[in-house]
Coordinates of C-alpha atoms in Angstrom, one line a residue:
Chain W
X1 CA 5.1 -17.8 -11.7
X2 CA 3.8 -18.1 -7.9
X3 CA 1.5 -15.8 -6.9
X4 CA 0.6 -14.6 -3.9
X5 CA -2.9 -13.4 -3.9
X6 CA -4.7 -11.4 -0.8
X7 CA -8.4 -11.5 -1.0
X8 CA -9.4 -8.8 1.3
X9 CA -11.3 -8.7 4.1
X10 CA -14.6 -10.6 4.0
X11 CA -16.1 -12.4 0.7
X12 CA -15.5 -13.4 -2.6
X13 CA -16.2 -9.9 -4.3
X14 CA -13.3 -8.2 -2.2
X15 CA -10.7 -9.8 -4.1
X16 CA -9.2 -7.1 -7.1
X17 CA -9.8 -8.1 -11.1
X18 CA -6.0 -8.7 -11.4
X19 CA -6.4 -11.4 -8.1
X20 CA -9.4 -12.9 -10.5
X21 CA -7.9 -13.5 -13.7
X22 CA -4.8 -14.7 -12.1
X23 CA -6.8 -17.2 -10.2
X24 CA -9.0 -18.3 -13.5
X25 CA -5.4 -18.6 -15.3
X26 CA -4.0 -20.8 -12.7
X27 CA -2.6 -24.4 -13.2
X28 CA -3.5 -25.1 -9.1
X29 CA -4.8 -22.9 -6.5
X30 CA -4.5 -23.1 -2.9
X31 CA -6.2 -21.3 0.5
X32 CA -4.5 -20.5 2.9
X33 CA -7.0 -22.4 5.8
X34 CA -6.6 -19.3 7.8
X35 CA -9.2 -18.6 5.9
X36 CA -11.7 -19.7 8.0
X37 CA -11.6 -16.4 9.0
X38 CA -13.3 -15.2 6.2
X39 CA -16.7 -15.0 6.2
X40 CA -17.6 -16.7 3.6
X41 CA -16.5 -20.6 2.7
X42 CA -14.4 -22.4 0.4
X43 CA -17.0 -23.5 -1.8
X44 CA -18.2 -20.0 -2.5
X45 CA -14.9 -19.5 -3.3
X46 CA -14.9 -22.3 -5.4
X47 CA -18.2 -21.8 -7.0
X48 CA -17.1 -18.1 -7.8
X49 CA -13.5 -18.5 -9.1
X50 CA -15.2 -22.1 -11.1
X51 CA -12.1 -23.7 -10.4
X52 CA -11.1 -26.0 -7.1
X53 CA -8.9 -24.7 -4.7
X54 CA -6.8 -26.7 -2.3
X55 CA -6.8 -26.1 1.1
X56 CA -3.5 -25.4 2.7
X57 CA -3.3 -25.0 6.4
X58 CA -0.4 -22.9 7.9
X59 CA 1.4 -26.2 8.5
X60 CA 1.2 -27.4 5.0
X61 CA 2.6 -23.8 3.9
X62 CA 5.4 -23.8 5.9
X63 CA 6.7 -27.7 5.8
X64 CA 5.3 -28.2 2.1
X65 CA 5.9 -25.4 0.8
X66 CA 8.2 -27.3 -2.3
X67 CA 4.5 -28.9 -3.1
X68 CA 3.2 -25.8 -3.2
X69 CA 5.7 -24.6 -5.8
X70 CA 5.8 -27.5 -7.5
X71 CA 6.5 -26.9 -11.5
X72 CA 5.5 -22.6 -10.4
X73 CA 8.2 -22.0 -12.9
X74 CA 6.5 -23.9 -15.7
X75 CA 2.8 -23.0 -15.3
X76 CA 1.2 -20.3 -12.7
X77 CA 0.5 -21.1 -9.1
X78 CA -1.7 -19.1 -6.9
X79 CA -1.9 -18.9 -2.8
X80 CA -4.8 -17.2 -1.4
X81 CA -4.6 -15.6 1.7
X82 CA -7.0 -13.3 3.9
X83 CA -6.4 -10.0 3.6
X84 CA -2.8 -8.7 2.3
X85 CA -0.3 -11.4 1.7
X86 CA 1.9 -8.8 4.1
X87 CA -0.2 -8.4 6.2
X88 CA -0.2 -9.9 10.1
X89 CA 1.1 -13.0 8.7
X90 CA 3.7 -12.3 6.6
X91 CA 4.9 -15.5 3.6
X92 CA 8.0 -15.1 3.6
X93 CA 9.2 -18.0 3.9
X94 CA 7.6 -19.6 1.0
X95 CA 8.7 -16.5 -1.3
X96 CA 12.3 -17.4 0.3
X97 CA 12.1 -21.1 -0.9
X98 CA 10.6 -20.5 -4.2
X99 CA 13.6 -17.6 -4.8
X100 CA 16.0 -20.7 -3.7
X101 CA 13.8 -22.8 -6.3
X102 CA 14.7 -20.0 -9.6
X103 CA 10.8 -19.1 -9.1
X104 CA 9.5 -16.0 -10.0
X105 CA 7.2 -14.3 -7.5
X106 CA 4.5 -12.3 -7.8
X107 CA 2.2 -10.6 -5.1
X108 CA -1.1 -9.1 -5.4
X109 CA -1.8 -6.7 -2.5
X110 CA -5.5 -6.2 -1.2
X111 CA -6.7 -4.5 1.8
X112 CA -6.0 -6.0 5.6
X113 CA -7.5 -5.1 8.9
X114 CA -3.6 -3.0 9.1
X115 CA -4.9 -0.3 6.6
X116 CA -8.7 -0.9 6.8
X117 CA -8.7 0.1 10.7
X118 CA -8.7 3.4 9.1
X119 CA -12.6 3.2 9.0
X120 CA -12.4 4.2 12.6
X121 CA -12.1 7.5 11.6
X122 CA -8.3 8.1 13.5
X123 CA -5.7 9.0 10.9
X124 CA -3.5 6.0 10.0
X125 CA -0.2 8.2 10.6
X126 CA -0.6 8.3 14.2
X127 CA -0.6 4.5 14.9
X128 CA 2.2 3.0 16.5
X129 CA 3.3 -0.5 16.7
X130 CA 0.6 -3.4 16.3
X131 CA -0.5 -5.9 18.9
X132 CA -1.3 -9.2 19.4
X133 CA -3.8 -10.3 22.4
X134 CA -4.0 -14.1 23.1
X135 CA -6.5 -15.6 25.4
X136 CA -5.9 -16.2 29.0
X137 CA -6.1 -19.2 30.3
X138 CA -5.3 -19.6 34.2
X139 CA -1.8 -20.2 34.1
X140 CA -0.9 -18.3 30.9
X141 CA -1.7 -14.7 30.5
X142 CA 1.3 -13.0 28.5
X143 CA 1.5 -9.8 28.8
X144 CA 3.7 -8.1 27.4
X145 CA 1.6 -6.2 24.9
X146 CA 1.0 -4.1 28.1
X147 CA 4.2 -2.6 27.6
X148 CA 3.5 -2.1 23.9
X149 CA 0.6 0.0 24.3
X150 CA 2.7 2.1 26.8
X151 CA 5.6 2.5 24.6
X152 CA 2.9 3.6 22.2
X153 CA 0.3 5.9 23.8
X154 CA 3.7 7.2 26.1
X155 CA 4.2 9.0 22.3
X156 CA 0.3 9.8 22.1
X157 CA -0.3 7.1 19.7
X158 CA -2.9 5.0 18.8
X159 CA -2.7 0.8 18.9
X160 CA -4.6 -1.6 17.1
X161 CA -4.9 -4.5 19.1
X162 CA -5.4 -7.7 17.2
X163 CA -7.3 -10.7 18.6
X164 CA -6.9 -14.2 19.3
X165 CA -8.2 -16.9 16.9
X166 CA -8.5 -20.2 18.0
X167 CA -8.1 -22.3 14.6
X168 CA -7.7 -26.4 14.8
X169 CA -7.2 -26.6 18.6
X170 CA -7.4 -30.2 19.9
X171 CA -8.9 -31.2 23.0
X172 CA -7.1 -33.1 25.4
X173 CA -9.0 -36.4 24.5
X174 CA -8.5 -35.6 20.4
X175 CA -5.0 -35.0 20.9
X176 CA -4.2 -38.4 19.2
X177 CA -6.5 -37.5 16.6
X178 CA -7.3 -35.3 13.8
X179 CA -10.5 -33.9 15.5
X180 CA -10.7 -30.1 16.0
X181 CA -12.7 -27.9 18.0
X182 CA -15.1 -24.8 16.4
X183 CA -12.9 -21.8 16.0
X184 CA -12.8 -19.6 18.6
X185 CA -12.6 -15.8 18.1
X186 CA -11.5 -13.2 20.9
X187 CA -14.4 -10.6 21.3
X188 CA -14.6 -7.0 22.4
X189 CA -15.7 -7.7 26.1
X190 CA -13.2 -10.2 26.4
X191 CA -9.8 -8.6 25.2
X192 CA -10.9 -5.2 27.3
X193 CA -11.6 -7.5 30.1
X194 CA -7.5 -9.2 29.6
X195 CA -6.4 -5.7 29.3
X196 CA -7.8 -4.4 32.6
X197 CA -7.2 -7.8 34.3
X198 CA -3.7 -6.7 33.5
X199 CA -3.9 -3.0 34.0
X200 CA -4.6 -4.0 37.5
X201 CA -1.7 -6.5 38.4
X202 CA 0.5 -4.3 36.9
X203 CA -0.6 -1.0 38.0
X204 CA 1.1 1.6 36.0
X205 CA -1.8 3.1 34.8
X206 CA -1.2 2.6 31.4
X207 CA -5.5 1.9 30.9
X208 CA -7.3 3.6 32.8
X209 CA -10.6 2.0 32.7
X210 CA -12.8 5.0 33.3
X211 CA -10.4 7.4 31.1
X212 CA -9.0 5.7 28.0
X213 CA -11.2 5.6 25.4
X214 CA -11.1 3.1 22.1
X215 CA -12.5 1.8 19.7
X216 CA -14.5 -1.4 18.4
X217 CA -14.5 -2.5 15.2
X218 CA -16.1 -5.5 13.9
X219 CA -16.1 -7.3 10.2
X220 CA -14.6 -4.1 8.9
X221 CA -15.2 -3.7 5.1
X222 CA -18.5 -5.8 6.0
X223 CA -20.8 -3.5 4.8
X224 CA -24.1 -3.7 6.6
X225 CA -22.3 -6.2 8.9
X226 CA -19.9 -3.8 9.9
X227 CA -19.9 -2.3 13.6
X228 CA -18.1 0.2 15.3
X229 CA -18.2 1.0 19.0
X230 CA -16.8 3.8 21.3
X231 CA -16.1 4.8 24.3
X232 CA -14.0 4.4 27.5
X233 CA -12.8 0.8 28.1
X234 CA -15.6 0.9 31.2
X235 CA -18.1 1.6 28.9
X236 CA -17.5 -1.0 26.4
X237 CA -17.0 -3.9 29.1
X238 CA -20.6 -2.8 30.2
X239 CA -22.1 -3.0 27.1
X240 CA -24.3 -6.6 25.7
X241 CA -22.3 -9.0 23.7
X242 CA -24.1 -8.2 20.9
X243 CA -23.7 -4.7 20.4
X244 CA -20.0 -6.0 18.7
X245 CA -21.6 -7.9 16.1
X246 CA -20.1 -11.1 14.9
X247 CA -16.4 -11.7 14.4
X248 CA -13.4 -10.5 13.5
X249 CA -13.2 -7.9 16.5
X250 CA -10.6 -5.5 16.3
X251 CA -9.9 -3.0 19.1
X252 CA -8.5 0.4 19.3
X253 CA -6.7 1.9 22.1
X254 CA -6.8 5.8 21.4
X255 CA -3.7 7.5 21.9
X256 CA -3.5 11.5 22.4
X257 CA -2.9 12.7 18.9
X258 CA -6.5 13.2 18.5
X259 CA -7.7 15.9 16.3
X260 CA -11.3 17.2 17.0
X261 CA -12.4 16.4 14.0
X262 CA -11.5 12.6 14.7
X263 CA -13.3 12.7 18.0
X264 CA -16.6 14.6 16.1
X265 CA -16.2 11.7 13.4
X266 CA -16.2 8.9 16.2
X267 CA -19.1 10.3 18.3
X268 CA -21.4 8.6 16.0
X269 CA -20.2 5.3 17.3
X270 CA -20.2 6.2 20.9
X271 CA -22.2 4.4 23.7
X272 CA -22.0 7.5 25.5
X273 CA -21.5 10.8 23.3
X274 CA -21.0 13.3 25.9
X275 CA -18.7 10.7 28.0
X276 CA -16.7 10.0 24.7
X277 CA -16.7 14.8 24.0
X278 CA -15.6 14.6 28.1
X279 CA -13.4 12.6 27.7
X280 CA -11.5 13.1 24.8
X281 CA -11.3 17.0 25.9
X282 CA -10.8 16.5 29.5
X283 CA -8.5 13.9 29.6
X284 CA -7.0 13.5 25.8
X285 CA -6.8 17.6 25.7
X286 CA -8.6 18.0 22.5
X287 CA -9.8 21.1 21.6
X288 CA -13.8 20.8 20.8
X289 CA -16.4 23.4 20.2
X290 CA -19.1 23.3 23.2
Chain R
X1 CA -25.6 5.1 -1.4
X2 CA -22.4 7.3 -1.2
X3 CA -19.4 4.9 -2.2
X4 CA -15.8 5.2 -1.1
X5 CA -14.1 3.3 -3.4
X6 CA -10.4 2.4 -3.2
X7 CA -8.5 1.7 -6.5
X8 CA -5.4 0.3 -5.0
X9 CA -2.0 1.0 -6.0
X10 CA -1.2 0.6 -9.6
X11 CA -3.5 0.5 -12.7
X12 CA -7.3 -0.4 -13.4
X13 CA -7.0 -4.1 -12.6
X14 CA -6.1 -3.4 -8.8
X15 CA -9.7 -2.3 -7.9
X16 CA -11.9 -4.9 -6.5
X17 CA -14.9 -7.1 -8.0
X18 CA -17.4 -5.3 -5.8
X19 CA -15.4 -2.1 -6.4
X20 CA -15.8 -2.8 -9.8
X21 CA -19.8 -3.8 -9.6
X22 CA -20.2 -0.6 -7.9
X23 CA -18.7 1.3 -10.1
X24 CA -20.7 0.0 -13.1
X25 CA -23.7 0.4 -11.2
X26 CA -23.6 3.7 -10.4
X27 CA -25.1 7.2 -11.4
X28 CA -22.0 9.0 -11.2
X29 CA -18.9 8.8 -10.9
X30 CA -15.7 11.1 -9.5
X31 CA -12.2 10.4 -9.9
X32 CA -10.2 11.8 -7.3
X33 CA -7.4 13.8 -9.3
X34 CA -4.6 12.9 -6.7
X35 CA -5.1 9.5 -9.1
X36 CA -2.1 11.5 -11.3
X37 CA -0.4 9.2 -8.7
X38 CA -1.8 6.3 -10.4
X39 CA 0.2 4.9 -12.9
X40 CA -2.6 4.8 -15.7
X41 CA -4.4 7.5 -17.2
X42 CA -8.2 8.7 -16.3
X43 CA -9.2 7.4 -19.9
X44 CA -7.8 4.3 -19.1
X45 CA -10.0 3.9 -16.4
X46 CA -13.4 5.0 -18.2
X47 CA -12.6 2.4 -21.0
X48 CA -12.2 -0.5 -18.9
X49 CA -15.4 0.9 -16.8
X50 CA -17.2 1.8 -19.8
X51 CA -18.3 5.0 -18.0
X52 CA -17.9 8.5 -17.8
X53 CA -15.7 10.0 -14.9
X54 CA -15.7 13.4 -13.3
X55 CA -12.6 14.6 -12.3
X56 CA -12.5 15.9 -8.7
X57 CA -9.4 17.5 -7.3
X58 CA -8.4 17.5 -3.4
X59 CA -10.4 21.4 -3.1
X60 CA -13.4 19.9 -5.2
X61 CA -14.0 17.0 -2.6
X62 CA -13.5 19.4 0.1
X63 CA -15.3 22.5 -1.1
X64 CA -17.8 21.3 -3.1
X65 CA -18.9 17.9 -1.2
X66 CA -22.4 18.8 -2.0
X67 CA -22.4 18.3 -5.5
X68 CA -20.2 15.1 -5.5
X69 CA -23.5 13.9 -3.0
X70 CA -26.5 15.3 -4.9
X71 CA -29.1 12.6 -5.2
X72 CA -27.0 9.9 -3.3
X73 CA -30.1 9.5 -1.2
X74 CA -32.1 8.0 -3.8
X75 CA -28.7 6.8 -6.6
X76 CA -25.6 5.4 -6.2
X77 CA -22.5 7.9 -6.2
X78 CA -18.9 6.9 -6.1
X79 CA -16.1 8.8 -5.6
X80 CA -12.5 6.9 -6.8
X81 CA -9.7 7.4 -4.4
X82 CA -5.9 6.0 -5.1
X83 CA -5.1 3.6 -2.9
X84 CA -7.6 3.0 0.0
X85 CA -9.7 5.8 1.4
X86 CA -8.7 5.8 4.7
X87 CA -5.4 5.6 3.6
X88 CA -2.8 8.5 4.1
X89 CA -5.5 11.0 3.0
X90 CA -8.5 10.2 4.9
X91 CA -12.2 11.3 3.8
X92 CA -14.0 11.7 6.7
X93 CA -15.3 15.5 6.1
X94 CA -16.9 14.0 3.1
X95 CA -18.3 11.3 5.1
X96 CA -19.3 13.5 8.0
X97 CA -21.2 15.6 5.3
X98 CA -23.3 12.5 4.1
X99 CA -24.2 12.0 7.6
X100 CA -25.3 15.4 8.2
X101 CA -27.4 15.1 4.8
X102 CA -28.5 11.5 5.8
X103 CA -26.8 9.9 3.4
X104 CA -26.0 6.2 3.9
X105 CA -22.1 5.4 3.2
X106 CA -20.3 2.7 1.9
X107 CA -16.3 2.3 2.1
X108 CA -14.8 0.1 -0.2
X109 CA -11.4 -0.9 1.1
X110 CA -8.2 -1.9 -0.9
X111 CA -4.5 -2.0 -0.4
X112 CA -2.2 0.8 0.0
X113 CA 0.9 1.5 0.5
X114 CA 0.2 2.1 4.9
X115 CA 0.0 -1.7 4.3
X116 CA 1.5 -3.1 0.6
X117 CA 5.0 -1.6 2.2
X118 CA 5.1 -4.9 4.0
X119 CA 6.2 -6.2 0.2
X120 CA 9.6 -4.8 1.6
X121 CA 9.7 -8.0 4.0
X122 CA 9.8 -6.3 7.8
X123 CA 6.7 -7.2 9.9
X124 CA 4.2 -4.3 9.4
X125 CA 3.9 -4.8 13.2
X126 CA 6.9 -3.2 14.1
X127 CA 6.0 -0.3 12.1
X128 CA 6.0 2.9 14.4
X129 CA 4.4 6.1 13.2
X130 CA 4.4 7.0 9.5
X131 CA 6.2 10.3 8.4
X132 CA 5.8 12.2 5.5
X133 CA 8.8 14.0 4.1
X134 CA 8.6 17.3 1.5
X135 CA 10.9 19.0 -0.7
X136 CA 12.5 21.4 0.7
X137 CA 13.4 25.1 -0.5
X138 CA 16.5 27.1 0.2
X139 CA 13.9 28.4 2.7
X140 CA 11.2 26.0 4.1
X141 CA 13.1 23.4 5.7
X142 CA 10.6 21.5 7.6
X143 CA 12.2 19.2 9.8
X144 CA 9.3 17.6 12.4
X145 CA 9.0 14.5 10.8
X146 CA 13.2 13.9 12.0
X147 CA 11.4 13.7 15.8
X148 CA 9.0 11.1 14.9
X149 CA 11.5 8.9 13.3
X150 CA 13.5 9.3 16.6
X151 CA 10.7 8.6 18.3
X152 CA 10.5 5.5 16.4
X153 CA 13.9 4.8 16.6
X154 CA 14.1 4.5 20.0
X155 CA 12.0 1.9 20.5
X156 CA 13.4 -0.3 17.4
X157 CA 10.8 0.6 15.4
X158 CA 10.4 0.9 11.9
X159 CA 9.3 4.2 10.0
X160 CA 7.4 4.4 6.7
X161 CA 8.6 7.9 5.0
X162 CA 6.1 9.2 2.6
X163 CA 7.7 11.6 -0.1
X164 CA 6.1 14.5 -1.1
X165 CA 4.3 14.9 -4.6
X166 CA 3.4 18.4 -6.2
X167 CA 0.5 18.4 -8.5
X168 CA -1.2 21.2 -9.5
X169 CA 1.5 23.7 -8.5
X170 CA 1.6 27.0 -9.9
X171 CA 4.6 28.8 -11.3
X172 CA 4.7 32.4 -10.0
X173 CA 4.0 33.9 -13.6
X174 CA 0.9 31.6 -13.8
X175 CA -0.4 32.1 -10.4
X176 CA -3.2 34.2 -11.7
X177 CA -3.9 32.0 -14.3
X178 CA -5.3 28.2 -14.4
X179 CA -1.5 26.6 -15.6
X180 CA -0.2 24.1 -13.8
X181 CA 3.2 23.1 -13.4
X182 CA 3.7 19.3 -14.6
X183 CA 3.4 16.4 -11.0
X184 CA 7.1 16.1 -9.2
X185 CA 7.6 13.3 -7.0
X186 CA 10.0 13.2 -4.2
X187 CA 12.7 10.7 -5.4
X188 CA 14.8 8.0 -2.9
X189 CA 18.1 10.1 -3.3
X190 CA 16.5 13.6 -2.7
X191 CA 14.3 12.2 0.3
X192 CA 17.6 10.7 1.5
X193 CA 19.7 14.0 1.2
X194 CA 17.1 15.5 2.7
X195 CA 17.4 13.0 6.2
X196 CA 21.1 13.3 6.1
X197 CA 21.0 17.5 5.5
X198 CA 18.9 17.2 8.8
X199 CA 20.8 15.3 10.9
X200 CA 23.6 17.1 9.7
X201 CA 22.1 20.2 11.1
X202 CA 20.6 18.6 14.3
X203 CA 24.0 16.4 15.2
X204 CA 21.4 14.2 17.5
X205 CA 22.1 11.0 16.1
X206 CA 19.1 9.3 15.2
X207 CA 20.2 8.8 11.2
X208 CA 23.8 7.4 10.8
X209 CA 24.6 7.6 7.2
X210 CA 26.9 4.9 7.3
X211 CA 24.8 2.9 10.2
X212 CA 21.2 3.2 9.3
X213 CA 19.9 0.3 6.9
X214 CA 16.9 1.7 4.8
X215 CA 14.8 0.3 2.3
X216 CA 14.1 2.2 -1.0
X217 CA 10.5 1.0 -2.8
X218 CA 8.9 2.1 -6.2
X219 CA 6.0 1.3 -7.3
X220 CA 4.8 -1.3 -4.8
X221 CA 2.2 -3.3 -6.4
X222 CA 3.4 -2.8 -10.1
X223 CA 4.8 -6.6 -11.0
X224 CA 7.5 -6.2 -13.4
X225 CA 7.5 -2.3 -12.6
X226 CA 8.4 -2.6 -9.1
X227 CA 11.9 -1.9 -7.3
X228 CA 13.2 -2.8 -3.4
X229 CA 16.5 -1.3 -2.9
X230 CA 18.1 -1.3 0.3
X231 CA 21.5 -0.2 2.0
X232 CA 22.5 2.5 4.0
X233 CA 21.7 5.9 3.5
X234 CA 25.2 6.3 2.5
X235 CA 24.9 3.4 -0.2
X236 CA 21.7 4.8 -1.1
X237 CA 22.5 8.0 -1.8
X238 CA 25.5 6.9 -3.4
X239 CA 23.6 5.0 -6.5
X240 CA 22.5 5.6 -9.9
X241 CA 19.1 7.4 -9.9
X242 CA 17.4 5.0 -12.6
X243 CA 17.8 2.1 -10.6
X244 CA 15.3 3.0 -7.9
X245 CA 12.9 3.2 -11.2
X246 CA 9.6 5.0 -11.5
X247 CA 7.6 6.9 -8.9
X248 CA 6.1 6.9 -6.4
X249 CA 8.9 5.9 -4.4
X250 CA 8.8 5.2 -0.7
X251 CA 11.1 4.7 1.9
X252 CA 11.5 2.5 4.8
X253 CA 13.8 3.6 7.8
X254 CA 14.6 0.3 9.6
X255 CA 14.5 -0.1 13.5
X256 CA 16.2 -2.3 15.6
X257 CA 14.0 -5.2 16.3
X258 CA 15.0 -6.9 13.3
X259 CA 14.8 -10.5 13.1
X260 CA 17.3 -12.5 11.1
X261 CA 14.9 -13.9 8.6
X262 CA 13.9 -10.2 7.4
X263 CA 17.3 -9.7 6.7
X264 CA 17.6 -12.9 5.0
X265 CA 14.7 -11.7 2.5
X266 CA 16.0 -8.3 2.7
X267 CA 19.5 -9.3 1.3
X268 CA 18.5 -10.0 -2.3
X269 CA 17.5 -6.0 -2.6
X270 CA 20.9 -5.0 -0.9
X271 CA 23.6 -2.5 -3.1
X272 CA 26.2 -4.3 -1.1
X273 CA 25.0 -7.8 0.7
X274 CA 27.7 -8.3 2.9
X275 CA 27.6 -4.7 4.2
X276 CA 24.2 -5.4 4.4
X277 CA 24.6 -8.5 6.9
X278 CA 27.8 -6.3 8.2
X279 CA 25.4 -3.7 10.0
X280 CA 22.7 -5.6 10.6
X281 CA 24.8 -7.8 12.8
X282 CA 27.5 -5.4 13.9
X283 CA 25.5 -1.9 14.4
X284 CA 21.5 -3.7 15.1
X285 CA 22.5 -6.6 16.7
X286 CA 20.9 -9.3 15.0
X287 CA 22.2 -12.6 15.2
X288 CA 22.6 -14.0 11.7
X289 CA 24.4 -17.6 10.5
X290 CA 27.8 -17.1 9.0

């Protein structure tokens, strides 16, 4: 059997009992490298599962994938992956090949930041589509994510807006060779920064800086690492770096479904709590008590 | 510590390791009784937690929140929700009454269906709103959600349809007493009578039965128990009932942005595959090989 195995959001205790005995029972395990996102590393993996896992880098999925599966329908075979193996990066393609290949599949669901956004306190119903923002470089700055959030908060709902990460870029000088650079993750200040850089060439007034409000959210399912920040996209431009905590950062863009108890549940996470009870009842329409 | 612990989707092996830790490690523990949706039984649980749990239905968590958080000041509480807790059913009064009582709170996130859906192949970011849809009576036809799939429509999007579940209904002759009717669960073929009766009576065209491709899912999550069906509503209506399986069943209206590989993965669920490829070429436009 091939299994696909999410392991949730940030360690090596966030993967299910099921995900762990599968693991322990498996002939080879690999990790998806994306998992440098995690925030933990492979040799706590390792050290926790007692077993060595193989790292497989979104290349080596895709153009090995008959590796991967190699004798899957003889003995078990496990892929880890962050979060939900359905998650923002879907696998199927490899679930494709190993169907073309008479090998049974198998996944093993966990949490991912698509369902765990729900920590922010707005329902999960009233999310629209998902998107993706990339970082700007001088000549590239798509944008069509813009349109996106309008189609979305046009209908009053919310977006999650997922970040960039910069995995096994290569400098101009490495190019020839297999030497990365660090990761890069998108933060809060950032993405709200690309959103109003295009909020202003665009002018449509999709964002309004000083009257849409969103959300923050940082390591979610992180426990005491976990942060999330409020408030108008002004607000959270002018707050320190810091105050976002260290990566994953997901943002929020707050449609106008909002119910008051969603905007009393937020407040706690406001920079500004009477801004974020203005706003959400001046602009959003939302019905508070004074 | 108040805990929010999900359980995820199918039986006791789905929770997490920390989920799992924490449960083990704490004073008390309540099951939320919407875990009739879970496919195992409450003993189940205790025996593989070796521990004692108190039964808490939807107007205990919300009525008597005080009790579930006596003492979670000074131990650890935990209350067991199906699926993850910010998941369809959100628990933010609870939450917002630990905060009042200054109760630190922990959420422990796990998969569920807002996300494990993706198992049906179509990227969960081109997921529009989610809708939930309820049995009807020769009465109480409520027909909102038909909007939001429009809504959703019209931009290509897909739409996740809930289908209703009774628990804990009361027969008129029992209504005075503490008898409960046994759990129903909204099947594929009445969830999709109940689409077509509304278009039917709206005449807006947003559901074709012949032209609109859906995807019928059971028990998402349960290995062996597990069932994608897809087809049009037409072809889905038209089918044996046993062969969409056990319950909970969900259903998937698909929108037009469609790419050619999710039809690809889709085809091996189809009732007819070449109708299947038919209308997703011919009705949503998606360019597929020959």
């Amino acid at each position: 059997m091939f299994y696909l195995i999410g392991l949730g959001l940030c360690d090596e205790k966030d993967i299910t009992v099921r995900g762990l005995e599968t693991v322990k029972g498996s002939a080879r395990v690999y990790l998806e490298a994306y998992t440098s996102i995690l925030m933990i590393q492979k040799e706590r993996l390792e050290e926790f599962y007692g077993k060595d896992l193989i790292l497989a880098d979104r290349d080596m999925v895709e153009t090995e994938s008959d590796e991967i599966l190699r004798d899957a329908d003889k003995v078990d075979v496990s892929l880890l992956v962050v979060g939900d193996p359905y998650g923002a990066t879907t696998h199927t393609d490899i679930v494709l090949r190993a169907r073309a290949l008479n090998i049974p599949t198998r996944v093993i669901h966990n949490a991912s930041i698509m369902n765990a956004i729900g920590a922010c306190g707005l329902q999960l119903y009233n999310f629209g589509q998902t998107v993706s923002l990339v970082f700007f470089t001088n000549t590239w700055k798509p944008d069509s994510f813009y349109d996106r959030i309008a189609e979305n908060t046009n209908l009053g709902m919310h977006t999650l807006v997922l970040l960039d990460i910069k995995v096994k870029e290569q400098s101009e000088e490495n190019l020839a060779r297999k030497i990365y650079e660090p990761p890069r993750y998108m933060s809060i200040p950032q993405a709200v920064s690309q959103l109003v850089e295009v909020e202003e060439s665009r002018q449509t007034g999709v964002l309004h800086p000083a009257n849409t409000l969103a959300m923050a959210l940082s390591r979610v399912g992180g426990g005491d690492e976990q942060r999330i920040v409020c408030g108008t996209l002004d607000e959270l431009l002018a707050q320190p770096a810091d105050i976002y905590g260290e990566p994953l950062h997901s943002l929020v863009i707050v449609g106008k479904r909002l119910h008051h108890l969603e905007v009393e549940y937020a407040e706690a996470y406001a920079v500004d709590k009477s801004n974020w009870r203005r706003v959400a009842q001046d602009v959003y329409g939302c019905a508070l008590d004074s």
